Coordinates of N, CA and C in Angstrom, one line a residue:
M1 N 245.6 97.5 149.1 CA 245.3 96.8 150.4 C 244.2 95.8 150.3
T2 N 244.5 94.5 150.8 CA 243.5 93.5 150.7 C 242.5 93.6 151.9
V3 N 241.3 93.3 151.6 CA 240.2 93.3 152.6 C 239.6 91.9 152.8
S4 N 239.6 91.4 154.0 CA 239.0 90.1 154.3 C 237.5 90.2 154.6
K5 N 236.8 89.3 153.9 CA 235.3 89.3 154.1 C 234.9 87.8 154.4
T6 N 234.0 87.7 155.3 CA 233.5 86.3 155.7 C 232.0 86.3 155.6
F7 N 231.5 85.2 155.0 CA 230.1 85.0 154.9 C 229.8 83.4 155.0
R8 N 228.5 83.1 155.0 CA 228.2 81.7 155.1 C 227.4 81.2 153.8
T9 N 227.5 80.0 153.5 CA 226.7 79.4 152.4 C 226.6 77.9 152.7
K10 N 225.7 77.3 151.9 CA 225.5 75.8 152.0 C 226.2 75.1 150.9
C11 N 226.4 75.7 149.7 CA 227.1 75.0 148.6 C 227.7 75.9 147.7
F12 N 228.7 75.4 146.9 CA 229.4 76.1 145.8 C 229.0 75.6 144.5
L13 N 228.7 76.5 143.5 CA 228.5 76.1 142.2 C 229.6 76.7 141.3
F14 N 230.4 75.9 140.7 CA 231.6 76.4 140.0 C 231.3 76.4 138.5
D15 N 231.7 77.4 137.8 CA 232.0 77.4 136.4 C 233.2 76.5 136.2
L16 N 233.5 76.1 134.9 CA 234.7 75.3 134.7 C 235.8 76.0 134.0
D17 N 235.7 76.3 132.7 CA 236.8 77.0 132.0 C 237.0 78.4 132.5
G18 N 238.2 78.7 132.9 CA 238.6 80.0 133.4 C 238.3 80.1 134.9
T19 N 237.6 79.1 135.5 CA 237.3 79.2 136.9 C 238.1 78.1 137.7
L20 N 237.9 76.8 137.2 CA 238.7 75.7 137.8 C 239.9 75.4 136.9
I21 N 239.7 75.4 135.6 CA 240.7 75.0 134.7 C 241.1 76.1 133.7
D22 N 242.4 76.3 133.5 CA 242.8 77.3 132.5 C 242.8 76.7 131.1
T23 N 241.9 77.1 130.3 CA 241.8 76.7 128.9 C 241.8 77.9 128.0
T24 N 242.0 79.1 128.5 CA 241.8 80.3 127.7 C 242.6 80.4 126.4
P25 N 243.9 80.0 126.4 CA 244.7 80.1 125.2 C 244.1 79.1 124.1
L26 N 243.7 77.9 124.5 CA 243.1 77.0 123.5 C 241.8 77.5 123.0
V27 N 240.9 78.0 123.9 CA 239.6 78.5 123.5 C 239.7 79.7 122.5
E28 N 240.6 80.6 122.9 CA 240.8 81.8 122.0 C 241.4 81.4 120.7
A29 N 242.3 80.4 120.6 CA 242.8 80.0 119.4 C 241.7 79.4 118.5
H30 N 240.9 78.6 119.1 CA 239.7 78.0 118.4 C 238.9 79.0 117.8
W31 N 238.5 80.1 118.5 CA 237.6 81.1 118.0 C 238.3 82.0 116.9
R32 N 239.6 82.1 117.0 CA 240.4 82.9 115.9 C 240.4 82.0 114.6
N33 N 240.6 80.7 114.8 CA 240.5 79.9 113.6 C 239.1 79.9 113.0
F34 N 238.1 79.8 113.9 CA 236.7 79.9 113.4 C 236.4 81.2 112.6
A35 N 236.9 82.3 113.2 CA 236.7 83.6 112.6 C 237.4 83.6 111.2
A36 N 238.6 83.1 111.1 CA 239.3 83.1 109.8 C 238.6 82.2 108.8
E37 N 238.0 81.1 109.2 CA 237.3 80.2 108.3 C 236.1 80.8 107.7
H38 N 235.4 81.7 108.5 CA 234.1 82.3 108.1 C 234.2 83.8 107.8
N39 N 235.5 84.3 107.7 CA 235.7 85.7 107.3 C 235.0 86.6 108.3
L40 N 235.2 86.4 109.6 CA 234.6 87.2 110.7 C 235.7 87.9 111.4
D41 N 235.4 88.9 112.2 CA 236.3 89.6 113.1 C 236.5 88.9 114.4
A42 N 237.7 88.3 114.5 CA 237.9 87.5 115.7 C 237.8 88.3 117.0
S43 N 238.1 89.6 117.0 CA 238.0 90.3 118.2 C 236.6 90.5 118.7
V44 N 235.6 90.6 117.7 CA 234.2 90.7 118.1 C 233.7 89.4 118.7
I45 N 234.1 88.2 118.1 CA 233.7 86.9 118.7 C 234.3 86.7 120.1
L46 N 235.6 87.1 120.2 CA 236.2 86.9 121.5 C 235.6 87.7 122.6
A47 N 235.1 88.9 122.2 CA 234.5 89.8 123.2 C 233.1 89.3 123.7
T48 N 232.5 88.3 123.0 CA 231.2 87.9 123.4 C 231.1 86.4 123.7
S49 N 232.2 85.7 123.4 CA 232.1 84.2 123.6 C 232.4 83.6 124.9
H50 N 233.2 84.4 125.7 CA 233.6 83.8 127.0 C 232.4 83.6 127.9
G51 N 232.4 82.3 128.5 CA 231.3 81.9 129.4 C 230.0 81.5 128.8
R52 N 230.0 81.5 127.4 CA 228.7 81.2 126.7 C 228.9 79.9 126.0
R53 N 227.7 79.2 125.7 CA 227.8 78.0 124.9 C 228.3 78.3 123.5
T54 N 229.0 77.3 122.9 CA 229.5 77.4 121.6 C 228.3 77.6 120.6
I55 N 227.2 76.9 120.8 CA 226.1 77.1 119.9 C 225.5 78.5 119.9
D56 N 225.5 79.1 121.1 CA 224.9 80.5 121.2 C 225.8 81.5 120.5
T57 N 227.1 81.3 120.6 CA 228.1 82.2 119.9 C 228.0 82.1 118.4
I58 N 227.9 80.8 117.9 CA 227.8 80.6 116.5 C 226.4 81.2 116.0
R59 N 225.4 81.0 116.7 CA 224.1 81.5 116.3 C 224.1 83.0 116.2
E60 N 224.8 83.7 117.1 CA 224.9 85.1 117.1 C 225.6 85.7 115.8
H61 N 226.7 85.0 115.4 CA 227.5 85.5 114.4 C 227.3 84.9 113.0
V62 N 227.0 83.6 112.9 CA 226.7 83.0 111.7 C 225.6 82.0 111.8
P63 N 224.4 82.5 112.0 CA 223.2 81.6 112.4 C 222.9 80.6 111.3
H64 N 223.2 80.8 110.1 CA 222.9 79.8 109.0 C 223.7 78.5 109.1
I65 N 224.8 78.5 109.9 CA 225.5 77.3 110.0 C 225.5 76.7 111.4
A66 N 224.6 77.3 112.2 CA 224.6 76.9 113.7 C 223.8 75.6 113.8
T67 N 224.5 74.5 113.9 CA 223.9 73.1 114.1 C 224.6 72.4 115.2
E68 N 224.0 71.5 115.9 CA 224.6 70.7 116.9 C 225.7 69.9 116.4
E69 N 225.6 69.4 115.1 CA 226.7 68.6 114.5 C 228.0 69.4 114.4
L70 N 227.8 70.7 114.0 CA 229.0 71.6 113.9 C 229.7 71.8 115.3
V71 N 228.8 72.0 116.3 CA 229.3 72.2 117.7 C 230.1 71.0 118.1
D72 N 229.5 69.8 117.9 CA 230.1 68.5 118.3 C 231.5 68.4 117.6
K73 N 231.6 68.8 116.3 CA 232.8 68.7 115.6 C 233.9 69.6 116.2
Y74 N 233.6 70.8 116.5 CA 234.5 71.7 117.1 C 234.9 71.4 118.5
E75 N 233.9 71.0 119.3 CA 234.2 70.7 120.7 C 235.0 69.4 120.9
Q76 N 234.8 68.4 120.0 CA 235.6 67.2 120.1 C 237.0 67.5 119.7
A77 N 237.2 68.3 118.7 CA 238.5 68.7 118.3 C 239.3 69.4 119.4
M78 N 238.6 70.3 120.1 CA 239.2 71.1 121.2 C 239.5 70.1 122.4
A79 N 238.6 69.2 122.6 CA 238.8 68.3 123.8 C 240.1 67.4 123.6
R80 N 240.4 67.2 122.4 CA 241.6 66.4 122.1 C 242.9 67.1 122.3
Q81 N 242.8 68.5 122.4 CA 244.0 69.3 122.6 C 244.2 69.5 124.1
K82 N 245.4 69.2 124.6 CA 245.8 69.2 126.0 C 246.8 70.2 126.4
D83 N 247.6 70.7 125.4 CA 248.7 71.6 125.7 C 248.2 72.8 126.3
G84 N 248.8 73.1 127.5 CA 248.5 74.3 128.2 C 247.3 74.2 129.1
V85 N 246.6 73.1 129.1 CA 245.4 72.9 130.0 C 245.9 72.6 131.4
A86 N 245.5 73.4 132.4 CA 246.0 73.2 133.7 C 245.0 73.7 134.8
L87 N 245.1 73.2 136.0 CA 244.3 73.7 137.1 C 244.7 75.1 137.4
L88 N 243.8 75.9 137.7 CA 244.1 77.3 138.2 C 244.5 77.3 139.7
P89 N 245.1 78.3 140.2 CA 245.6 78.4 141.6 C 244.4 78.2 142.6
G90 N 244.7 77.4 143.6 CA 243.7 77.3 144.7 C 242.6 76.3 144.5
V91 N 242.5 75.7 143.3 CA 241.4 74.8 142.9 C 241.4 73.5 143.7
R92 N 242.6 72.9 143.7 CA 242.6 71.6 144.4 C 242.4 71.7 145.9
A93 N 242.9 72.8 146.5 CA 242.7 73.0 147.9 C 241.2 73.2 148.3
I94 N 240.5 74.1 147.5 CA 239.1 74.4 147.9 C 238.2 73.2 147.6
L95 N 238.5 72.4 146.5 CA 237.6 71.2 146.3 C 237.8 70.2 147.4
K96 N 239.1 70.1 147.9 CA 239.4 69.1 148.9 C 238.7 69.5 150.2
S97 N 238.4 70.8 150.4 CA 237.8 71.3 151.7 C 236.3 71.2 151.7
L98 N 235.7 70.9 150.5 CA 234.3 70.9 150.4 C 233.7 69.4 150.5
P99 N 232.6 69.2 151.3 CA 232.0 67.9 151.2 C 231.4 67.6 149.8
S100 N 231.4 66.4 149.4 CA 231.1 66.0 148.0 C 229.7 66.4 147.6
N101 N 228.8 66.5 148.6 CA 227.4 66.9 148.3 C 227.1 68.4 148.4
C102 N 228.2 69.2 148.5 CA 228.1 70.6 148.7 C 228.7 71.4 147.5
W103 N 229.0 70.7 146.4 CA 229.5 71.5 145.3 C 229.1 70.8 144.0
A104 N 229.0 71.7 142.9 CA 228.6 71.2 141.6 C 229.3 72.0 140.6
I105 N 229.3 71.6 139.3 CA 229.8 72.4 138.2 C 228.7 72.7 137.3
C106 N 228.7 74.0 136.8 CA 227.7 74.4 135.8 C 228.5 75.1 134.7
T107 N 228.6 74.5 133.5 CA 229.6 74.9 132.5 C 228.8 75.1 131.2
S108 N 229.4 76.0 130.4 CA 228.9 76.2 129.0 C 229.5 75.3 128.0
A109 N 230.4 74.4 128.5 CA 230.9 73.3 127.6 C 230.0 72.2 127.5
S110 N 230.2 71.3 126.5 CA 229.4 70.1 126.4 C 229.8 69.1 127.4
T111 N 229.0 68.1 127.6 CA 229.3 67.0 128.5 C 230.6 66.3 128.1
Y112 N 230.8 66.1 126.8 CA 232.0 65.5 126.3 C 233.2 66.3 126.7
M113 N 233.1 67.6 126.4 CA 234.2 68.5 126.7 C 234.5 68.6 128.2
A114 N 233.5 68.8 129.0 CA 233.7 68.9 130.4 C 234.3 67.7 131.1
E115 N 233.9 66.5 130.7 CA 234.5 65.3 131.2 C 235.9 65.1 130.8
A116 N 236.2 65.5 129.5 CA 237.6 65.4 129.0 C 238.5 66.3 129.8
R117 N 238.1 67.6 130.1 CA 238.9 68.5 130.8 C 239.1 68.1 132.3
L118 N 238.1 67.6 132.9 CA 238.2 67.2 134.3 C 239.1 66.0 134.4
N119 N 239.0 65.1 133.5 CA 239.9 63.9 133.5 C 241.3 64.3 133.2
Q120 N 241.5 65.2 132.3 CA 242.9 65.7 131.9 C 243.6 66.3 133.1
C121 N 242.8 67.0 134.0 CA 243.4 67.7 135.1 C 243.3 66.9 136.4
D122 N 242.8 65.7 136.3 CA 242.6 64.9 137.5 C 241.7 65.5 138.6
V123 N 240.6 66.1 138.1 CA 239.7 66.7 139.0 C 238.5 65.7 139.2
P124 N 238.1 65.5 140.5 CA 237.0 64.6 140.7 C 235.7 65.1 140.0
I125 N 235.0 64.3 139.4 CA 233.7 64.7 138.8 C 232.6 64.6 139.9
P126 N 232.0 65.8 140.2 CA 231.0 65.8 141.2 C 229.7 65.1 140.9
H127 N 228.9 65.0 141.9 CA 227.6 64.3 141.7 C 226.7 65.0 140.7
V128 N 226.9 66.4 140.7 CA 226.0 67.2 139.8 C 227.0 68.0 138.9
V129 N 226.8 67.8 137.6 CA 227.5 68.6 136.5 C 226.4 69.0 135.5
I130 N 226.2 70.3 135.4 CA 225.3 70.8 134.4 C 226.1 71.3 133.2
T131 N 225.8 70.8 132.0 CA 226.5 71.2 130.8 C 225.6 71.8 129.8
A132 N 226.3 72.3 128.7 CA 225.5 73.0 127.7 C 224.4 72.2 127.1
D133 N 224.6 70.9 126.9 CA 223.5 70.1 126.3 C 222.4 69.7 127.2
M134 N 222.4 70.2 128.5 CA 221.4 69.9 129.4 C 220.4 71.0 129.6
V135 N 220.7 72.2 129.0 CA 219.8 73.3 129.2 C 219.3 73.8 127.9
K136 N 218.1 74.5 127.9 CA 217.5 75.1 126.7 C 218.2 76.4 126.4
K137 N 218.6 77.1 127.5 CA 219.2 78.5 127.3 C 220.5 78.5 128.1
G138 N 221.6 79.0 127.5 CA 222.8 79.1 128.2 C 223.0 80.4 128.9
K139 N 224.1 80.5 129.6 CA 224.4 81.7 130.4 C 224.5 82.9 129.4
P140 N 223.9 84.1 129.7 CA 223.6 84.6 131.1 C 222.2 84.2 131.6
D141 N 221.5 83.3 130.9 CA 220.2 82.8 131.4 C 220.5 82.0 132.7
P142 N 219.6 82.1 133.7 CA 219.9 81.4 135.0 C 219.6 79.9 135.0
E143 N 219.1 79.4 133.9 CA 218.6 78.0 133.9 C 219.6 77.0 134.5
G144 N 220.9 77.1 134.1 CA 221.9 76.1 134.5 C 222.2 76.2 136.0
Y145 N 222.4 77.4 136.5 CA 222.6 77.4 138.0 C 221.4 77.1 138.8
T146 N 220.3 77.5 138.3 CA 219.0 77.1 139.0 C 218.9 75.6 139.1
M147 N 219.2 74.9 138.0 CA 219.2 73.4 137.9 C 220.2 72.8 138.8
A148 N 221.4 73.4 138.9 CA 222.5 72.8 139.7 C 222.1 72.9 141.2
G149 N 221.6 74.1 141.6 CA 221.2 74.2 143.0 C 220.1 73.3 143.4
R150 N 219.1 73.1 142.5 CA 218.0 72.3 142.7 C 218.4 70.8 142.9
E151 N 219.3 70.4 142.0 CA 219.7 69.0 142.0 C 220.6 68.7 143.3
L152 N 221.3 69.7 143.8 CA 222.0 69.5 145.1 C 221.0 69.6 146.3
G153 N 219.9 70.2 146.1 CA 218.9 70.3 147.1 C 219.0 71.6 147.9
F154 N 219.5 72.6 147.3 CA 219.7 73.9 148.0 C 218.9 75.0 147.3
P155 N 218.2 75.9 148.0 CA 217.6 77.0 147.4 C 218.6 78.1 147.0
P156 N 218.3 79.0 146.1 CA 219.3 80.0 145.6 C 220.0 80.7 146.7
K157 N 219.3 81.1 147.8 CA 219.9 81.9 148.8 C 221.0 81.2 149.6
E158 N 221.0 79.9 149.4 CA 222.0 79.1 150.1 C 223.2 78.6 149.2
C159 N 223.2 79.2 148.0 CA 224.2 78.8 147.0 C 225.2 80.0 146.7
I160 N 226.4 79.7 146.5 CA 227.3 80.7 146.0 C 227.9 80.3 144.7
V161 N 227.9 81.1 143.7 CA 228.4 80.8 142.4 C 229.8 81.4 142.2
V162 N 230.8 80.6 141.6 CA 232.1 81.1 141.4 C 232.3 81.1 139.9
E163 N 232.6 82.3 139.4 CA 232.7 82.6 137.9 C 233.8 83.5 137.5
D164 N 234.3 83.3 136.3 CA 235.3 84.2 135.7 C 234.7 85.1 134.7
A165 N 233.5 84.8 134.1 CA 233.0 85.6 133.0 C 231.7 86.4 133.4
P166 N 231.6 87.6 132.8 CA 230.4 88.4 133.1 C 229.1 87.6 132.8
A167 N 229.1 86.8 131.7 CA 227.8 86.1 131.4 C 227.4 85.2 132.5
G168 N 228.4 84.5 133.2 CA 228.1 83.6 134.3 C 227.7 84.3 135.5
V169 N 228.4 85.5 135.8 CA 228.0 86.3 136.9 C 226.5 86.8 136.8
R170 N 226.2 87.2 135.6 CA 224.8 87.6 135.3 C 223.8 86.5 135.5
A171 N 224.2 85.3 135.1 CA 223.4 84.1 135.3 C 223.1 83.8 136.8
A172 N 224.2 84.0 137.6 CA 224.1 83.8 139.1 C 223.1 84.9 139.6
K173 N 223.3 86.1 139.2 CA 222.4 87.2 139.7 C 221.0 86.9 139.3
A174 N 220.7 86.5 138.1 CA 219.4 86.2 137.6 C 218.7 85.1 138.4
S175 N 219.6 84.1 138.9 CA 219.0 83.0 139.6 C 218.8 83.3 141.1
G176 N 219.2 84.5 141.5 CA 219.0 84.8 142.9 C 220.1 84.3 143.8
M177 N 221.3 84.0 143.2 CA 222.4 83.5 144.0 C 223.5 84.6 144.1
R178 N 224.3 84.5 145.1 CA 225.5 85.4 145.3 C 226.6 84.8 144.4
S179 N 227.6 85.7 144.1 CA 228.6 85.2 143.2 C 230.0 85.8 143.7
I180 N 231.0 84.9 143.4 CA 232.4 85.3 143.6 C 233.0 85.4 142.2
G181 N 233.5 86.6 141.8 CA 234.1 86.8 140.5 C 235.6 86.6 140.6
L182 N 236.1 85.8 139.6 CA 237.6 85.6 139.6 C 238.2 86.4 138.5
L183 N 239.4 87.1 138.8 CA 240.1 87.9 137.8 C 241.0 87.1 137.0
T184 N 240.6 85.9 136.5 CA 241.4 85.0 135.8 C 241.3 85.2 134.3
T185 N 240.2 85.8 133.8 CA 240.1 86.1 132.3 C 239.5 87.4 132.0
H186 N 238.9 88.1 133.0 CA 238.3 89.4 132.7 C 238.8 90.5 133.7
R187 N 238.6 91.7 133.3 CA 239.0 92.8 134.2 C 238.0 93.0 135.3
R188 N 238.5 93.6 136.4 CA 237.6 93.9 137.6 C 236.4 94.7 137.2
E189 N 236.6 95.7 136.3 CA 235.4 96.6 135.9 C 234.3 95.8 135.2
Q190 N 234.7 94.7 134.4 CA 233.7 93.9 133.7 C 232.9 93.1 134.7
L191 N 233.6 92.5 135.8 CA 232.9 91.7 136.8 C 232.0 92.6 137.7
M192 N 232.5 93.8 137.9 CA 231.7 94.8 138.7 C 230.4 95.2 138.0
E193 N 230.6 95.4 136.7 CA 229.4 95.8 135.9 C 228.4 94.7 135.8
A194 N 228.9 93.4 135.9 CA 228.0 92.3 135.9 C 227.4 92.0 137.3
E195 N 227.9 92.8 138.3 CA 227.4 92.8 139.6 C 227.8 91.5 140.4
A196 N 229.1 91.2 140.3 CA 229.6 90.1 141.2 C 229.6 90.7 142.6
D197 N 229.3 89.8 143.6 CA 229.2 90.3 145.0 C 230.6 90.4 145.6
V198 N 231.5 89.6 145.2 CA 232.9 89.7 145.7 C 233.8 89.4 144.5
I199 N 234.9 90.1 144.4 CA 235.9 89.8 143.3 C 237.3 89.6 143.9
V200 N 237.9 88.4 143.5 CA 239.2 88.0 144.0 C 240.1 87.6 142.8
R201 N 241.4 87.5 143.0 CA 242.3 87.1 141.9 C 241.9 85.7 141.4
D202 N 241.9 84.8 142.3 CA 241.6 83.4 141.9 C 241.2 82.6 143.2
L203 N 241.0 81.3 143.1 CA 240.5 80.6 144.2 C 241.5 80.4 145.4
S204 N 242.7 80.8 145.2 CA 243.7 80.8 146.3 C 243.3 81.9 147.3
D205 N 242.5 82.8 146.9 CA 242.0 83.9 147.8 C 240.7 83.5 148.5
V206 N 240.3 82.3 148.4 CA 239.1 81.8 149.0 C 239.3 80.6 149.9
Q207 N 239.0 80.7 151.2 CA 239.1 79.6 152.1 C 237.7 79.2 152.7
V208 N 237.6 77.9 152.9 CA 236.3 77.4 153.4 C 236.5 76.6 154.7
R209 N 235.6 76.8 155.7 CA 235.6 76.0 156.9 C 234.2 75.4 157.1
I210 N 234.1 74.1 157.4 CA 232.8 73.5 157.7 C 232.5 73.8 159.1
E211 N 231.3 74.4 159.4 CA 230.8 74.7 160.7 C 230.0 73.6 161.3
D212 N 229.8 73.6 162.6 CA 229.2 72.5 163.3 C 227.7 72.3 162.8
D213 N 227.1 73.4 162.3 CA 225.7 73.2 161.9 C 225.6 72.9 160.4
G214 N 226.7 72.6 159.8 CA 226.7 72.1 158.4 C 226.8 73.2 157.4
W215 N 226.8 74.5 157.8 CA 227.0 75.6 156.9 C 228.5 75.7 156.6
L216 N 228.8 76.4 155.5 CA 230.2 76.6 155.2 C 230.6 78.0 155.4
E217 N 231.6 78.3 156.2 CA 232.1 79.6 156.5 C 233.2 79.9 155.4
V218 N 232.9 81.0 154.6 CA 233.7 81.3 153.5 C 234.5 82.6 153.8
T219 N 235.8 82.6 153.7 CA 236.6 83.8 153.9 C 237.3 84.1 152.6
V220 N 237.2 85.4 152.1 CA 237.8 85.8 150.9 C 238.7 87.0 151.2
Q221 N 239.8 87.1 150.4 CA 240.7 88.2 150.4 C 240.5 89.0 149.2
E222 N 239.8 90.1 149.3 CA 239.5 91.0 148.1 C 240.7 91.9 147.8

């Protein structure tokens, strides 16, 4: 049985891969190839890479080769691949319902990768996009979401984060922001463990109405 919940916020901060755009098959194929090249267990990498910066994953598993040049090489190769890349359900509708100054993207992808994916899926690039190369620490560190909220001009209590990965949900929690977890790439138990405030299938279960005082009324179907 679905349960409807309603709350208010001033802005939305979206993750990108797995939240707005489906790139999971491409990303997982990339990490499997990487694991094979470096004689690593692909299942271990896939269990820890979702929602995190490429450089952080490489540093964890093969620190001696972790360079920005290597990351650029892999991400540019991935960005050129388009097969299977598509918007996830509900994305276009929710972005259309939001004022342009009330939403941002905070992604673990590089600027090059993020812009490529948004252009491939014909998604408008918002005024604020925080990418992997703009932060010193990636998710689950709160730096990215804190920066996104600050650049939009909203304090953490007035922001809602939308994420598919536990690392991103933990980043939202650490920044003092509420979060909506999407069941697009992970199990409900994983998002609950990361302490998502609300968990839904995807963004088709989220509706937004602009109120007269400028706040956003958010209704979700859990």
